[in-house]
Short mmCIF file of C-alpha atoms and ligand atoms in Angstrom, two decimals:
data_model
loop_
_atom_site.label_atom_id
_atom_site.label_comp_id
_atom_site.label_asym_id
_atom_site.label_seq_id
_atom_site.Cartn_x
_atom_site.Cartn_y
_atom_site.Cartn_z
CA MET A 104 50.60 -38.58 17.91
CA ALA A 105 47.60 -38.41 20.16
CA LYS A 106 44.94 -40.84 18.66
CA ILE A 107 40.82 -40.12 18.84
CA ILE A 108 38.85 -43.09 20.03
CA GLY A 109 36.14 -42.72 17.16
CA ALA A 110 34.60 -43.15 13.50
CA SER A 111 36.27 -41.85 10.81
CA LEU A 112 34.66 -39.53 8.77
CA PRO A 113 36.20 -38.81 5.32
CA ASN A 114 34.12 -36.16 4.45
CA ILE A 115 34.33 -33.75 7.43
CA PRO A 116 34.22 -30.64 6.74
CA TRP A 117 37.92 -29.43 5.85
CA GLU A 118 40.45 -26.45 5.58
CA ASP A 119 44.52 -26.58 5.89
CA ARG A 120 45.84 -24.47 8.76
CA PRO A 121 46.23 -20.18 6.36
CA ALA A 122 50.02 -20.01 5.99
CA GLY A 123 51.40 -18.01 9.01
CA ASP A 124 48.76 -18.90 11.66
CA THR A 125 50.10 -20.21 14.42
CA ASN A 126 46.88 -20.28 16.92
CA PRO A 127 45.56 -23.22 17.68
CA VAL A 128 42.17 -23.23 16.13
CA TRP A 129 41.25 -21.64 12.39
CA ARG A 130 38.61 -19.88 11.05
CA PHE A 131 36.50 -21.66 8.21
CA SER A 132 36.95 -18.77 5.03
CA GLY A 133 33.54 -19.21 4.31
CA ASN A 134 32.19 -17.80 7.60
CA PRO A 135 29.99 -17.78 8.96
CA ILE A 136 28.40 -21.18 7.38
CA ILE A 137 24.96 -19.52 8.28
CA GLY A 138 23.21 -16.48 8.45
CA ARG A 139 20.76 -14.96 10.61
CA ASN A 140 17.90 -16.02 7.98
CA GLY A 141 18.70 -19.65 7.81
CA ASN A 142 15.15 -20.34 8.12
CA LYS A 143 11.66 -18.41 7.30
CA ARG A 144 11.39 -16.47 10.63
CA SER A 145 14.30 -16.82 11.71
CA ASN A 146 16.40 -13.93 13.59
CA SER A 147 19.44 -15.59 14.06
CA VAL A 148 20.97 -19.13 13.71
CA PHE A 149 23.90 -20.11 16.59
CA ASN A 150 24.43 -21.95 19.27
CA SER A 151 23.61 -25.33 16.64
CA ALA A 152 25.00 -29.16 17.57
CA VAL A 153 25.22 -31.29 14.03
CA VAL A 154 26.76 -34.77 13.69
CA PRO A 155 27.46 -36.87 10.71
CA PHE A 156 24.39 -38.99 9.72
CA ARG A 157 23.25 -41.25 6.58
CA ASP A 158 25.53 -39.35 3.82
CA GLY A 159 25.55 -36.66 4.56
CA PHE A 160 24.98 -34.56 8.77
CA ALA A 161 22.06 -33.83 10.74
CA GLY A 162 21.08 -31.34 13.24
CA VAL A 163 19.55 -29.32 15.49
CA PHE A 164 19.80 -24.90 15.77
CA ARG A 165 19.21 -22.51 17.94
CA CYS A 166 16.70 -19.95 15.60
CA ASP A 167 15.67 -17.36 17.87
CA SER A 168 12.01 -15.93 15.96
CA ARG A 169 11.04 -12.51 15.04
CA SER A 170 8.98 -12.39 17.84
CA ILE A 171 12.66 -12.93 19.82
CA SER A 172 11.87 -16.73 21.05
CA MET A 173 13.81 -19.28 21.40
CA ASP A 174 13.63 -22.61 19.53
CA LEU A 175 15.29 -26.06 18.31
CA PHE A 176 14.97 -26.87 14.90
CA ALA A 177 16.10 -29.96 12.92
CA GLY A 178 18.48 -28.51 10.07
CA ARG A 179 20.27 -31.02 7.14
CA SER A 180 22.63 -31.22 4.75
CA LYS A 181 25.63 -32.95 1.98
CA ASP A 182 28.48 -31.18 3.31
CA GLY A 183 28.33 -29.89 6.90
CA LEU A 184 28.31 -26.66 5.54
CA HIS A 185 24.61 -25.70 3.34
CA TRP A 186 22.23 -25.99 5.22
CA GLN A 187 18.45 -26.56 5.40
CA ILE A 188 16.55 -25.54 8.41
CA ASP A 189 12.70 -26.14 9.18
CA ASP A 190 10.99 -23.46 9.15
CA ASP A 191 9.04 -25.69 12.84
CA PRO A 192 10.47 -26.09 15.79
CA ILE A 193 11.20 -30.09 16.68
CA VAL A 194 8.42 -31.38 18.16
CA PHE A 195 8.39 -33.59 21.20
CA GLU A 196 7.01 -36.14 22.07
CA GLY A 197 6.40 -38.98 24.67
CA ALA A 198 7.25 -37.67 28.32
CA ASP A 199 4.99 -36.76 30.76
CA PRO A 200 2.88 -33.36 29.43
CA GLU A 201 4.21 -31.72 32.55
CA ILE A 202 7.72 -31.43 30.88
CA LEU A 203 6.89 -31.34 27.52
CA ASN A 204 5.22 -27.43 27.37
CA LYS A 205 7.48 -25.77 26.13
CA GLU A 206 8.73 -22.24 28.33
CA TYR A 207 11.90 -21.51 26.03
CA ARG A 208 14.73 -24.41 24.41
CA TYR A 209 18.77 -23.17 23.37
CA ASP A 210 22.00 -23.94 23.12
CA ALA A 211 21.40 -28.51 22.19
CA ARG A 212 23.77 -30.64 21.34
CA ILE A 213 24.13 -33.90 20.14
CA THR A 214 26.09 -36.86 21.42
CA LYS A 215 25.75 -40.42 19.48
CA MET A 216 25.60 -43.85 21.10
CA GLY A 217 24.00 -46.45 19.94
CA GLU A 218 21.53 -46.06 17.10
CA ARG A 219 20.69 -43.07 19.51
CA TYR A 220 21.75 -39.05 18.36
CA TYR A 221 20.96 -37.85 22.11
CA ILE A 222 19.54 -34.02 22.09
CA THR A 223 20.94 -32.29 25.64
CA TRP A 224 19.74 -29.07 26.11
CA CYS A 225 18.80 -25.31 28.30
CA ASN A 226 15.75 -26.21 28.42
CA GLY A 227 12.87 -23.64 30.64
CA TYR A 228 10.98 -25.07 33.15
CA HIS A 229 10.47 -22.66 35.62
CA GLY A 230 13.80 -21.86 34.90
CA PRO A 231 16.48 -22.69 33.50
CA THR A 232 17.68 -27.15 33.46
CA ILE A 233 18.32 -29.16 31.25
CA GLY A 234 16.33 -31.35 28.67
CA VAL A 235 16.78 -34.68 27.74
CA ALA A 236 15.33 -36.34 24.55
CA TRP A 237 16.86 -39.51 21.66
CA THR A 238 15.95 -39.16 17.77
CA GLU A 239 17.48 -42.03 15.09
CA ASP A 240 15.75 -39.70 12.59
CA PHE A 241 15.95 -36.41 13.01
CA GLU A 242 11.76 -36.19 12.16
CA THR A 243 10.68 -37.71 15.58
CA PHE A 244 12.22 -36.76 18.94
CA HIS A 245 11.21 -38.21 21.85
CA GLN A 246 11.79 -36.43 24.90
CA LEU A 247 12.79 -38.12 28.80
CA GLU A 248 12.63 -36.89 31.89
CA ASN A 249 14.82 -33.59 32.42
CA ALA A 250 17.95 -34.10 34.15
CA PHE A 251 18.03 -31.90 36.94
CA LEU A 252 15.86 -29.40 39.19
CA PRO A 253 16.31 -25.71 37.88
CA PHE A 254 19.29 -23.77 37.19
CA ASN A 255 21.21 -25.24 34.87
CA ARG A 256 22.47 -25.19 31.36
CA ASN A 257 25.05 -26.24 29.43
CA GLY A 258 24.30 -30.13 29.05
CA VAL A 259 27.00 -32.04 27.37
CA LEU A 260 26.48 -36.20 27.64
CA PHE A 261 29.50 -37.95 27.23
CA PRO A 262 28.95 -40.88 24.39
CA ARG A 263 29.20 -43.59 26.40
CA LYS A 264 29.54 -45.15 29.93
CA VAL A 265 32.12 -44.47 31.31
CA GLY A 266 32.82 -47.27 34.77
CA GLY A 267 29.14 -48.39 33.75
CA MET A 268 27.33 -44.90 33.60
CA TYR A 269 26.51 -42.75 32.12
CA MET A 270 28.01 -38.93 32.45
CA MET A 271 26.14 -35.20 31.94
CA MET A 272 28.47 -32.58 32.40
CA SER A 273 26.46 -29.40 33.31
CA ARG A 274 26.60 -25.85 34.27
CA PRO A 275 24.58 -25.09 37.85
CA SER A 276 23.52 -21.58 37.37
CA ASP A 277 20.52 -18.90 37.96
CA ASN A 278 17.64 -17.82 36.18
CA GLY A 279 18.98 -15.48 34.48
CA HIS A 280 22.62 -14.20 32.68
CA THR A 281 24.54 -15.70 35.38
CA PRO A 282 27.51 -13.89 37.21
CA PHE A 283 29.26 -17.29 38.38
CA GLY A 284 29.74 -21.35 36.91
CA ASP A 285 31.68 -24.16 37.50
CA ILE A 286 31.79 -27.52 35.49
CA TYR A 287 30.26 -30.37 36.64
CA ILE A 288 29.95 -34.57 35.98
CA SER A 289 27.04 -36.42 36.94
CA GLN A 290 26.06 -40.33 36.22
CA SER A 291 22.75 -42.47 36.00
CA ASN A 292 22.48 -45.70 34.96
CA ASP A 293 19.06 -45.14 32.80
CA LEU A 294 19.41 -41.34 31.54
CA GLU A 295 16.38 -40.26 34.01
CA PHE A 296 17.80 -40.43 37.34
CA TRP A 297 21.44 -38.52 37.77
CA GLY A 298 23.45 -38.35 41.31
CA ARG A 299 27.45 -39.16 42.30
CA HIS A 300 28.23 -35.99 41.24
CA ARG A 301 30.89 -34.79 41.58
CA PHE A 302 33.61 -30.85 40.44
CA VAL A 303 35.79 -30.66 37.42
CA MET A 304 36.88 -27.63 36.80
CA SER A 305 35.89 -24.10 38.10
CA THR A 306 36.77 -20.35 36.82
CA ILE A 307 39.70 -18.94 37.48
CA PRO A 308 40.49 -15.94 39.47
CA GLY A 309 41.98 -13.26 39.33
CA ASN A 310 44.70 -12.07 36.26
CA ASP A 311 46.37 -15.63 35.97
CA SER A 312 43.82 -16.71 32.88
CA ALA A 313 41.23 -13.72 33.13
CA TRP A 314 39.09 -14.30 30.62
CA GLN A 315 37.82 -17.36 32.37
CA SER A 316 36.92 -15.49 35.58
CA THR A 317 33.24 -14.99 35.58
CA LYS A 318 32.00 -18.61 34.74
CA ILE A 319 32.59 -21.26 32.35
CA GLY A 320 30.50 -24.43 29.96
CA PRO A 321 31.25 -27.21 28.28
CA GLY A 322 30.82 -26.50 24.64
CA PRO A 323 30.22 -29.92 22.65
CA ALA A 324 30.19 -33.29 23.47
CA PRO A 325 34.22 -34.29 24.71
CA ILE A 326 35.87 -36.25 21.95
CA GLU A 327 37.33 -39.75 23.18
CA THR A 328 41.63 -39.83 22.17
CA ASP A 329 44.28 -42.17 23.16
CA GLU A 330 45.52 -39.26 25.99
CA GLY A 331 42.07 -38.66 27.38
CA TRP A 332 39.13 -36.71 26.58
CA LEU A 333 39.44 -34.06 24.80
CA LEU A 334 36.83 -30.82 25.96
CA ILE A 335 36.06 -27.98 24.16
CA TYR A 336 34.80 -25.20 26.61
CA HIS A 337 33.28 -21.73 26.87
CA GLY A 338 35.27 -19.04 29.34
CA VAL A 339 33.25 -15.39 30.33
CA ILE A 340 35.14 -12.32 31.47
CA THR A 341 32.71 -9.36 32.39
CA THR A 342 33.66 -6.67 31.29
CA CYS A 343 32.07 -2.67 31.88
CA ASN A 344 30.77 -3.46 28.12
CA GLY A 345 29.64 -6.88 29.75
CA PHE A 346 30.40 -10.27 29.37
CA VAL A 347 32.75 -11.79 26.84
CA TYR A 348 32.80 -15.46 25.23
CA ARG A 349 35.95 -16.87 24.20
CA MET A 350 37.01 -20.30 24.02
CA GLY A 351 39.20 -22.89 25.82
CA SER A 352 40.66 -26.99 26.58
CA ALA A 353 41.61 -29.20 28.72
CA LEU A 354 41.89 -32.84 29.16
CA LEU A 355 40.74 -35.39 31.17
CA ASP A 356 40.95 -38.41 32.64
CA LEU A 357 39.51 -41.23 30.76
CA GLU A 358 38.04 -42.95 33.94
CA GLN A 359 37.50 -40.65 36.16
CA PRO A 360 36.64 -37.37 33.44
CA TRP A 361 36.49 -35.88 36.51
CA LYS A 362 39.91 -35.68 36.71
CA VAL A 363 41.87 -32.29 34.70
CA LEU A 364 45.41 -33.39 33.08
CA CYS A 365 46.11 -30.25 32.00
CA ARG A 366 43.81 -26.88 30.81
CA SER A 367 44.08 -24.41 28.54
CA LYS A 368 45.56 -21.00 30.37
CA ASP A 369 45.51 -19.19 26.21
CA TYR A 370 42.09 -19.49 24.30
CA ILE A 371 41.85 -21.26 22.07
CA LEU A 372 39.75 -18.61 19.61
CA ALA A 373 38.11 -15.67 20.93
CA PRO A 374 35.76 -13.35 18.96
CA TYR A 375 37.86 -11.48 16.54
CA GLU A 376 36.41 -11.74 13.60
CA LEU A 377 33.32 -8.90 12.81
CA TYR A 378 30.72 -11.36 12.62
CA GLU A 379 31.92 -13.12 16.04
CA CYS A 380 32.38 -8.89 17.99
CA VAL A 381 29.41 -7.34 16.32
CA GLY A 382 25.87 -8.60 16.79
CA ASP A 383 22.52 -8.90 18.86
CA VAL A 384 25.15 -10.00 22.04
CA PRO A 385 28.71 -8.40 21.05
CA ASN A 386 31.72 -10.57 21.89
CA VAL A 387 30.34 -14.27 21.89
CA THR A 388 31.94 -17.02 20.31
CA PHE A 389 30.16 -20.14 21.98
CA PRO A 390 31.29 -23.88 20.21
CA CYS A 391 28.04 -26.56 21.00
CA ALA A 392 29.59 -29.25 18.83
CA ALA A 393 32.54 -30.85 17.11
CA LEU A 394 33.01 -33.49 13.95
CA THR A 395 35.72 -35.39 14.65
CA ASP A 396 37.82 -37.97 11.63
CA ALA A 397 40.20 -40.45 13.86
CA ASP A 398 41.78 -41.48 10.13
CA THR A 399 43.75 -37.91 10.07
CA GLY A 400 43.07 -36.62 13.61
CA ARG A 401 40.79 -33.84 11.80
CA ILE A 402 38.35 -32.17 14.25
CA ALA A 403 35.93 -29.08 12.95
CA ILE A 404 33.70 -27.08 15.66
CA TYR A 405 30.45 -25.06 15.28
CA TYR A 406 30.42 -22.49 17.22
CA GLY A 407 27.56 -19.80 17.88
CA CYS A 408 28.94 -16.04 16.88
CA ALA A 409 26.87 -12.71 18.63
CA ASP A 410 24.50 -14.72 19.01
CA THR A 411 23.37 -14.55 15.88
CA VAL A 412 25.39 -16.93 12.98
CA THR A 413 27.13 -19.63 13.28
CA GLY A 414 30.72 -20.04 12.31
CA LEU A 415 33.26 -23.43 11.72
CA ALA A 416 36.56 -23.33 12.69
CA PHE A 417 39.22 -25.80 12.77
CA THR A 418 41.85 -27.72 14.63
CA THR A 419 43.52 -31.70 14.71
CA VAL A 420 43.81 -33.40 17.92
CA ASP A 421 47.62 -33.48 17.57
CA GLU A 422 47.66 -29.60 17.49
CA LEU A 423 44.84 -29.08 20.76
CA ILE A 424 46.52 -31.51 22.98
CA ARG A 425 49.92 -30.63 22.00
CA PHE A 426 48.46 -26.52 23.09
CA THR A 427 46.53 -27.51 26.07
CA ARG A 428 49.87 -29.24 27.33
CA GLU A 429 51.92 -26.69 26.36
CA ASN A 430 49.39 -23.91 28.55
CA SER A 431 48.83 -25.68 30.68
CA LEU A 432 46.77 -23.74 33.29
C1 BMA B 579 24.05 -17.42 27.86
C2 BMA B 579 22.89 -18.65 26.84
C3 BMA B 579 24.04 -18.17 25.16
C4 BMA B 579 24.28 -17.64 24.99
C5 BMA B 579 25.50 -16.60 26.13
C6 BMA B 579 25.89 -15.32 25.28
O1 BMA B 579 23.81 -17.13 28.87
O2 BMA B 579 22.20 -17.31 26.53
O3 BMA B 579 23.16 -19.21 24.84
O4 BMA B 579 25.70 -17.25 23.77
O5 BMA B 579 24.56 -15.93 27.04
O6 BMA B 579 24.47 -14.52 25.10
#
C-alpha cells in the first residue's frame, strides 16, 4: 500500500468509483462543480486551485471576464463542492510596482508551506512568466518577484524543501500558443532567485504515447508519498482541429525529483464528457489542484474543462501509483 505523506483531510470531497468503472480516475457525478457564471462578470471559471483552509476550503480561481480578460479571484467553500467566488480580482501587494503592474494572470496553483499558502500563476510581464505570492488568510496577498524571465508557464511549487532548497517545476514556452514544451525543475534558497535548473521529462514523439506528443506541463503541486513524488500533469497533442489536453501521471524520486521513476503511457483522464469536449476551447481537461487525505489515500483532482467550467475527479494514491507503474513508458 502506497502512503501519502501529508495531513489528514476527513472532509475531502469524495465519491466511490462507480461499479464496473475500471479507469484510474473517475469523475464526480455532479460535474461540473462550477459553471461559467461563477461570479458577477465571469465568462468562464476553470484552471483553478483549491486547498483545505480553516474548517473548509479556499481557492484561487481563473475567471475570464465578459470582456475576456484573464485574472485571479479568491473563493471559499465549506465542502469543496459549492464555491463563493469574489466578484473583484485579487489585489496583490508588496512587490516592486513594476512587477505588480498587471497584464494578465491565469492558471493558479497553491502550495501550503508552514502557515503560508503560496500561489504561483502564469503572470503577464512582457510575455508569460511565473508570478509568485503568498497569503495566510486569502484576503491579503503578498506578491514576490516573478520566478523567471518570460516565456514560461505552469510554475508549480513542491510543498517542502528538497535537499535544503525550494523546488519549482515549470514549462518554458513562447509568447503564443506554444507548440512545444518539456517540464523542468528550478531550485531556490529564498523563493526569489531561481537556478540549478534540471530537466525532468519531455514530450513523447511518434506513436508511443501520442496524447503527450506536443507539450506537457505540471498540474497540481506534487503529492509526497513513500514511493516518490506523485505528479499529475497535462499532455497535449496537435490534431487537425487544434490541441487536445489530457492528464497523465508520473512518479518522481523523493530526493532528486528531476529523476522520473515511472510515467503513464496511457492517459489517466481525457475529454469524454460534453462539458470537457464543448466550450470556449474544446477538448481540454487541465488539472491545477489535488486535495489528499493521508488516512484513506483519497485524492480529489480539480480540473478545468474546455476552458469554460470546473470539474472534479477522484482517485486514490494506490490506484494512481499502480496504474502509473503498470502502464509506464
Ligand atoms: C493554455 C493555457 C491554458 C488553457 C489551454 C487550453 O495555453 O491558456 O490555460 O487551458 O491553453 O486552451
